[in-house]
PDB file of C-alpha atoms and ligand atoms in Angstrom:
ATOM      1  CA  MET A   1      22.300  20.518 -21.151  1.00 89.00           C
ATOM      2  CA  ASP A   2      24.493  23.455 -22.235  1.00 96.00           C
ATOM      3  CA  SER A   3      22.955  25.505 -25.072  1.00 96.00           C
ATOM      4  CA  PHE A   4      25.910  24.931 -27.463  1.00 97.00           C
ATOM      5  CA  VAL A   5      25.701  21.128 -27.142  1.00 98.00           C
ATOM      6  CA  GLU A   6      23.734  18.947 -29.564  1.00 97.00           C
ATOM      7  CA  GLU A   7      24.077  15.713 -27.613  1.00 97.00           C
ATOM      8  CA  VAL A   8      26.040  14.390 -24.633  1.00 98.00           C
ATOM      9  CA  LEU A   9      28.118  11.347 -25.664  1.00 98.00           C
ATOM     10  CA  LEU A  10      29.715  10.607 -22.290  1.00 98.00           C
ATOM     11  CA  ASN A  11      28.725  12.160 -18.984  1.00 98.00           C
ATOM     12  CA  HIS A  12      31.262  12.538 -16.187  1.00 98.00           C
ATOM     13  CA  GLU A  13      30.323   9.321 -14.434  1.00 98.00           C
ATOM     14  CA  GLU A  14      30.657   7.399 -17.706  1.00 98.00           C
ATOM     15  CA  ILE A  15      34.103   8.927 -18.335  1.00 98.00           C
ATOM     16  CA  VAL A  16      35.241   7.790 -14.874  1.00 98.00           C
ATOM     17  CA  GLN A  17      33.969   4.265 -15.586  1.00 98.00           C
ATOM     18  CA  VAL A  18      35.819   4.215 -18.935  1.00 98.00           C
ATOM     19  CA  CYS A  19      39.038   5.370 -17.198  1.00 98.00           C
ATOM     20  CA  LYS A  20      38.598   2.645 -14.563  1.00 98.00           C
ATOM     21  CA  ARG A  21      38.279  -0.056 -17.249  1.00 98.00           C
ATOM     22  CA  LEU A  22      41.291   1.240 -19.191  1.00 98.00           C
ATOM     23  CA  GLY A  23      43.326   1.648 -15.997  1.00 98.00           C
ATOM     24  CA  GLU A  24      42.665  -1.979 -15.038  1.00 98.00           C
ATOM     25  CA  GLN A  25      43.763  -3.218 -18.496  1.00 98.00           C
ATOM     26  CA  ILE A  26      46.914  -1.090 -18.389  1.00 98.00           C
ATOM     27  CA  THR A  27      47.720  -2.292 -14.850  1.00 98.00           C
ATOM     28  CA  ARG A  28      47.538  -5.916 -16.045  1.00 98.00           C
ATOM     29  CA  ASP A  29      49.557  -5.341 -19.221  1.00 98.00           C
ATOM     30  CA  TYR A  30      52.329  -3.177 -17.745  1.00 98.00           C
ATOM     31  CA  GLN A  31      52.988  -4.870 -14.399  1.00 98.00           C
ATOM     32  CA  GLY A  32      56.766  -4.687 -13.754  1.00 97.00           C
ATOM     33  CA  LYS A  33      57.440  -2.757 -16.987  1.00 98.00           C
ATOM     34  CA  ASN A  34      57.532   0.784 -15.525  1.00 98.00           C
ATOM     35  CA  PRO A  35      56.155   2.441 -18.694  1.00 98.00           C
ATOM     36  CA  ILE A  36      56.423   6.140 -19.519  1.00 98.00           C
ATOM     37  CA  LEU A  37      52.965   7.597 -20.086  1.00 98.00           C
ATOM     38  CA  VAL A  38      53.361  10.453 -22.539  1.00 98.00           C
ATOM     39  CA  GLY A  39      50.434  12.874 -22.523  1.00 98.00           C
ATOM     40  CA  LEU A  40      49.921  14.778 -25.752  1.00 97.00           C
ATOM     41  CA  LEU A  41      49.225  18.378 -24.820  1.00 97.00           C
ATOM     42  CA  LYS A  42      46.875  19.973 -24.348  1.00 95.00           C
ATOM     43  CA  GLY A  43      43.777  17.861 -24.854  1.00 96.00           C
ATOM     44  CA  SER A  44      44.906  14.739 -22.998  1.00 98.00           C
ATOM     45  CA  VAL A  45      45.369  16.442 -19.603  1.00 98.00           C
ATOM     46  CA  PRO A  46      41.935  15.815 -17.981  1.00 98.00           C
ATOM     47  CA  PHE A  47      41.839  12.242 -19.341  1.00 99.00           C
ATOM     48  CA  LEU A  48      45.382  11.475 -18.186  1.00 98.00           C
ATOM     49  CA  ALA A  49      44.639  12.900 -14.730  1.00 98.00           C
ATOM     50  CA  GLU A  50      41.599  10.615 -14.313  1.00 98.00           C
ATOM     51  CA  LEU A  51      43.200   7.574 -15.977  1.00 98.00           C
ATOM     52  CA  ILE A  52      46.312   7.400 -13.791  1.00 98.00           C
ATOM     53  CA  LYS A  53      44.187   7.199 -10.624  1.00 98.00           C
ATOM     54  CA  HIS A  54      43.147   3.743 -11.851  1.00 98.00           C
ATOM     55  CA  ILE A  55      46.608   2.447 -12.824  1.00 98.00           C
ATOM     56  CA  LYS A  56      48.003   0.400  -9.953  1.00 98.00           C
ATOM     57  CA  CYS A  57      51.522  -0.349 -11.216  1.00 98.00           C
ATOM     58  CA  ASP A  58      54.609   1.894 -11.373  1.00 98.00           C
ATOM     59  CA  ILE A  59      54.561   4.463 -14.169  1.00 98.00           C
ATOM     60  CA  GLU A  60      56.422   7.628 -15.146  1.00 98.00           C
ATOM     61  CA  LEU A  61      54.803  10.694 -16.681  1.00 98.00           C
ATOM     62  CA  ASP A  62      55.973  12.964 -19.449  1.00 98.00           C
ATOM     63  CA  PHE A  63      54.414  15.302 -22.015  1.00 98.00           C
ATOM     64  CA  MET A  64      54.779  16.275 -25.648  1.00 97.00           C
ATOM     65  CA  GLN A  65      52.982  18.785 -27.839  1.00 96.00           C
ATOM     66  CA  ALA A  66      52.619  18.224 -31.551  1.00 92.00           C
ATOM     67  CA  SER A  67      50.445  19.949 -34.086  1.00 83.00           C
ATOM     68  CA  SER A  68      49.401  18.517 -37.420  1.00 72.00           C
ATOM     69  CA  TYR A  69      49.052  20.665 -40.475  1.00 62.00           C
ATOM     70  CA  LYS A  70      47.234  19.039 -43.333  1.00 51.00           C
ATOM     71  CA  GLY A  71      48.624  20.073 -46.710  1.00 43.00           C
ATOM     72  CA  VAL A  72      46.959  19.665 -50.076  1.00 40.00           C
ATOM     73  CA  LYS A  73      47.920  16.008 -50.052  1.00 40.00           C
ATOM     74  CA  SER A  74      46.539  13.689 -47.395  1.00 41.00           C
ATOM     75  CA  THR A  75      50.039  12.924 -46.026  1.00 50.00           C
ATOM     76  CA  GLY A  76      50.260  16.019 -43.787  1.00 62.00           C
ATOM     77  CA  THR A  77      53.206  17.223 -41.729  1.00 74.00           C
ATOM     78  CA  VAL A  78      53.474  17.468 -37.988  1.00 81.00           C
ATOM     79  CA  GLU A  79      55.258  20.185 -36.065  1.00 85.00           C
ATOM     80  CA  MET A  80      56.795  19.353 -32.673  1.00 88.00           C
ATOM     81  CA  LEU A  81      56.002  22.243 -30.346  1.00 92.00           C
ATOM     82  CA  LYS A  82      57.254  20.722 -27.078  1.00 96.00           C
ATOM     83  CA  ASP A  83      59.422  17.683 -26.604  1.00 96.00           C
ATOM     84  CA  MET A  84      59.405  15.285 -23.669  1.00 97.00           C
ATOM     85  CA  ILE A  85      62.167  15.322 -21.042  1.00 97.00           C
ATOM     86  CA  ALA A  86      62.758  11.611 -20.374  1.00 96.00           C
ATOM     87  CA  SER A  87      64.706   9.358 -22.723  1.00 97.00           C
ATOM     88  CA  VAL A  88      62.575   6.620 -24.283  1.00 98.00           C
ATOM     89  CA  LYS A  89      65.525   4.400 -25.247  1.00 98.00           C
ATOM     90  CA  ASN A  90      64.718   0.824 -24.162  1.00 98.00           C
ATOM     91  CA  ARG A  91      61.545   1.997 -22.421  1.00 98.00           C
ATOM     92  CA  HIS A  92      57.913   0.996 -22.867  1.00 98.00           C
ATOM     93  CA  VAL A  93      55.928   4.050 -23.983  1.00 98.00           C
ATOM     94  CA  LEU A  94      52.180   4.547 -23.699  1.00 98.00           C
ATOM     95  CA  LEU A  95      50.943   7.599 -25.603  1.00 98.00           C
ATOM     96  CA  VAL A  96      47.911   9.223 -24.001  1.00 98.00           C
ATOM     97  CA  GLU A  97      45.586  11.011 -26.421  1.00 98.00           C
ATOM     98  CA  ASP A  98      42.168  12.658 -26.128  1.00 97.00           C
ATOM     99  CA  ILE A  99      40.947  11.564 -29.568  1.00 96.00           C
ATOM    100  CA  VAL A 100      42.393   9.792 -32.598  1.00 95.00           C
ATOM    101  CA  ASP A 101      40.976  11.346 -35.742  1.00 93.00           C
ATOM    102  CA  THR A 102      43.019  11.220 -38.998  1.00 91.00           C
ATOM    103  CA  GLY A 103      45.861   9.545 -37.083  1.00 93.00           C
ATOM    104  CA  LEU A 104      48.475  11.846 -38.633  1.00 90.00           C
ATOM    105  CA  THR A 105      49.715  13.390 -35.387  1.00 91.00           C
ATOM    106  CA  LEU A 106      50.166  10.084 -33.611  1.00 95.00           C
ATOM    107  CA  LYS A 107      51.809   8.440 -36.610  1.00 93.00           C
ATOM    108  CA  GLU A 108      54.494  11.118 -36.652  1.00 91.00           C
ATOM    109  CA  VAL A 109      55.000  11.018 -32.870  1.00 95.00           C
ATOM    110  CA  MET A 110      55.299   7.217 -33.020  1.00 96.00           C
ATOM    111  CA  ASN A 111      57.916   7.459 -35.775  1.00 95.00           C
ATOM    112  CA  VAL A 112      59.957   9.910 -33.695  1.00 95.00           C
ATOM    113  CA  LEU A 113      59.820   7.699 -30.585  1.00 97.00           C
ATOM    114  CA  ASP A 114      60.620   4.608 -32.620  1.00 97.00           C
ATOM    115  CA  ASP A 115      63.715   6.342 -34.055  1.00 97.00           C
ATOM    116  CA  ARG A 116      64.768   7.141 -30.480  1.00 97.00           C
ATOM    117  CA  GLY A 117      64.768   3.450 -29.582  1.00 98.00           C
ATOM    118  CA  ALA A 118      61.567   2.921 -27.581  1.00 98.00           C
ATOM    119  CA  LEU A 119      61.063  -0.756 -26.662  1.00 98.00           C
ATOM    120  CA  SER A 120      57.320  -0.619 -27.340  1.00 98.00           C
ATOM    121  CA  ILE A 121      54.872   2.125 -28.258  1.00 98.00           C
ATOM    122  CA  GLU A 122      51.135   1.807 -27.663  1.00 98.00           C
ATOM    123  CA  ILE A 123      48.247   4.276 -27.589  1.00 98.00           C
ATOM    124  CA  VAL A 124      45.532   4.858 -25.045  1.00 98.00           C
ATOM    125  CA  THR A 125      42.827   7.235 -26.238  1.00 98.00           C
ATOM    126  CA  LEU A 126      39.623   8.365 -24.599  1.00 98.00           C
ATOM    127  CA  LEU A 127      37.852   8.612 -27.969  1.00 98.00           C
ATOM    128  CA  ASP A 128      38.383   7.075 -31.392  1.00 98.00           C
ATOM    129  CA  LYS A 129      36.905   8.470 -34.632  1.00 96.00           C
ATOM    130  CA  PRO A 130      37.966   5.745 -37.115  1.00 96.00           C
ATOM    131  CA  ALA A 131      35.652   7.025 -39.883  1.00 95.00           C
ATOM    132  CA  ASN A 132      38.006   9.957 -40.453  1.00 90.00           C
ATOM    133  CA  ARG A 133      41.292   8.014 -40.546  1.00 94.00           C
ATOM    134  CA  ILE A 134      43.878   8.926 -43.205  1.00 91.00           C
ATOM    135  CA  VAL A 135      46.725   6.679 -42.016  1.00 92.00           C
ATOM    136  CA  GLU A 136      46.495   3.193 -40.531  1.00 94.00           C
ATOM    137  CA  MET A 137      46.350   3.559 -36.768  1.00 94.00           C
ATOM    138  CA  TYR A 138      44.974   1.049 -34.275  1.00 96.00           C
ATOM    139  CA  PRO A 139      45.040   2.331 -30.680  1.00 98.00           C
ATOM    140  CA  LYS A 140      45.411  -0.599 -28.261  1.00 98.00           C
ATOM    141  CA  TYR A 141      43.261   0.981 -25.548  1.00 98.00           C
ATOM    142  CA  VAL A 142      40.109   2.853 -26.630  1.00 98.00           C
ATOM    143  CA  GLY A 143      37.636   4.448 -24.232  1.00 98.00           C
ATOM    144  CA  GLN A 144      34.831   4.863 -26.722  1.00 98.00           C
ATOM    145  CA  THR A 145      34.484   4.754 -30.513  1.00 98.00           C
ATOM    146  CA  ILE A 146      32.405   7.675 -31.732  1.00 97.00           C
ATOM    147  CA  PRO A 147      30.820   8.765 -35.046  1.00 95.00           C
ATOM    148  CA  ASN A 148      32.468  11.370 -37.257  1.00 94.00           C
ATOM    149  CA  LYS A 149      31.167  14.390 -35.346  1.00 94.00           C
ATOM    150  CA  PHE A 150      32.982  17.353 -33.796  1.00 94.00           C
ATOM    151  CA  VAL A 151      33.117  16.851 -30.038  1.00 96.00           C
ATOM    152  CA  ILE A 152      34.120  19.088 -27.163  1.00 97.00           C
ATOM    153  CA  GLY A 153      34.805  18.836 -23.445  1.00 98.00           C
ATOM    154  CA  PHE A 154      37.062  16.931 -21.041  1.00 98.00           C
ATOM    155  CA  GLY A 155      40.141  18.387 -22.766  1.00 98.00           C
ATOM    156  CA  LEU A 156      38.729  18.676 -26.265  1.00 96.00           C
ATOM    157  CA  ASP A 157      38.376  22.204 -27.569  1.00 94.00           C
ATOM    158  CA  PHE A 158      36.863  24.343 -30.267  1.00 93.00           C
ATOM    159  CA  ASN A 159      39.211  27.333 -30.753  1.00 90.00           C
ATOM    160  CA  GLU A 160      40.612  26.681 -27.231  1.00 92.00           C
ATOM    161  CA  LYS A 161      37.132  26.815 -25.641  1.00 95.00           C
ATOM    162  CA  TYR A 162      35.247  24.085 -23.755  1.00 97.00           C
ATOM    163  CA  ARG A 163      38.277  22.053 -22.554  1.00 97.00           C
ATOM    164  CA  ASN A 164      37.019  22.500 -18.978  1.00 98.00           C
ATOM    165  CA  LEU A 165      33.639  20.781 -19.420  1.00 98.00           C
ATOM    166  CA  ASP A 166      33.424  17.637 -17.292  1.00 98.00           C
ATOM    167  CA  TYR A 167      31.620  15.691 -20.058  1.00 98.00           C
ATOM    168  CA  ILE A 168      32.013  14.965 -23.795  1.00 98.00           C
ATOM    169  CA  GLY A 169      29.401  16.530 -26.060  1.00 98.00           C
ATOM    170  CA  VAL A 170      28.761  17.079 -29.759  1.00 97.00           C
ATOM    171  CA  LEU A 171      29.123  20.769 -30.611  1.00 96.00           C
ATOM    172  CA  LYS A 172      26.063  22.236 -32.345  1.00 96.00           C
ATOM    173  CA  GLU A 173      26.801  23.024 -36.006  1.00 93.00           C
ATOM    174  CA  SER A 174      25.326  26.481 -35.515  1.00 92.00           C
ATOM    175  CA  GLU A 175      28.249  27.235 -33.139  1.00 91.00           C
ATOM    176  CA  TYR A 176      30.967  26.884 -35.804  1.00 83.00           C
ATOM    177  CA  LYS A 177      28.952  27.982 -38.823  1.00 80.00           C
ATOM    178  CA  LYS A 178      28.047  31.377 -37.382  1.00 69.00           C
TER     179      LYS A 178
HETATM  180  P1  IMP B 201      44.707  13.694 -35.878  1.00 85.59           P
HETATM  181  O1  IMP B 201      46.154  13.879 -36.228  1.00 85.59           O
HETATM  182  O2  IMP B 201      43.804  14.135 -36.992  1.00 85.59           O
HETATM  183  O3  IMP B 201      44.373  12.299 -35.415  1.00 85.59           O
HETATM  184  O4  IMP B 201      44.474  14.748 -34.756  1.00 85.59           O
HETATM  185  C1  IMP B 201      44.054  14.468 -33.487  1.00 85.59           C
HETATM  186  C2  IMP B 201      43.857  15.787 -32.793  1.00 85.59           C
HETATM  187  O5  IMP B 201      42.884  16.577 -33.492  1.00 85.59           O
HETATM  188  C3  IMP B 201      43.282  15.563 -31.413  1.00 85.59           C
HETATM  189  O6  IMP B 201      44.291  15.422 -30.455  1.00 85.59           O
HETATM  190  C4  IMP B 201      42.466  16.813 -31.204  1.00 85.59           C
HETATM  191  O7  IMP B 201      43.280  17.839 -30.697  1.00 85.59           O
HETATM  192  C5  IMP B 201      42.001  17.209 -32.589  1.00 85.59           C
HETATM  193  N1  IMP B 201      40.620  16.721 -32.848  1.00 85.59           N
HETATM  194  C6  IMP B 201      40.234  15.744 -33.681  1.00 85.59           C
HETATM  195  N2  IMP B 201      38.899  15.573 -33.653  1.00 85.59           N
HETATM  196  C7  IMP B 201      38.417  16.484 -32.770  1.00 85.59           C
HETATM  197  C8  IMP B 201      37.098  16.798 -32.271  1.00 85.59           C
HETATM  198  O8  IMP B 201      36.066  16.202 -32.632  1.00 85.59           O
HETATM  199  N3  IMP B 201      37.035  17.799 -31.352  1.00 85.59           N
HETATM  200  C9  IMP B 201      38.122  18.485 -30.920  1.00 85.59           C
HETATM  201  N4  IMP B 201      39.367  18.211 -31.343  1.00 85.59           N
HETATM  202  C10 IMP B 201      39.517  17.214 -32.261  1.00 85.59           C
END
């Protein structure tokens, strides 16, 4: 195990199995609907790349980048850094996220897509940390629910590091308290 990791939550083989299960569910639910999968940059990229190998119906791909800034109140505001290219009007949208934490980022992105006339908006996330939720948010497709710990790897970063690990691990507290 890497020295900066407290515990491995999902090894690579387990991540592939999770993506297979989610891909099969999505294939069943979206047959004939040609959804747009919108990856939220940057953390969703490795997950999206593995997930789509297991989706056996037609899909389109697009990307957005949003960043949430939490103010003194728990409402928070979200800044759009990159917008998607495709129009979502009358389209089924599946947002692809690495982890749902407070839910603030996704809530704002969902509001924007709803205003633009999306037919349906659902979420597929590799990880869910419901203990830390600030807004109501129920992802339809969840890879694994995890405890309220800071995790890294497979897209997830700490100060832009560790996104390239092929597993999900809990970062040792000593790494961010030093
Ligand atoms: P939310 O708006 O609080 O739900 O923010 C979700 C985003 O916060 C994710 O897309 C990640 O970029 C980041 N995030 C939340 N929890 C973790 C974590 O444990 N490790 C790394 N990034 C995290």
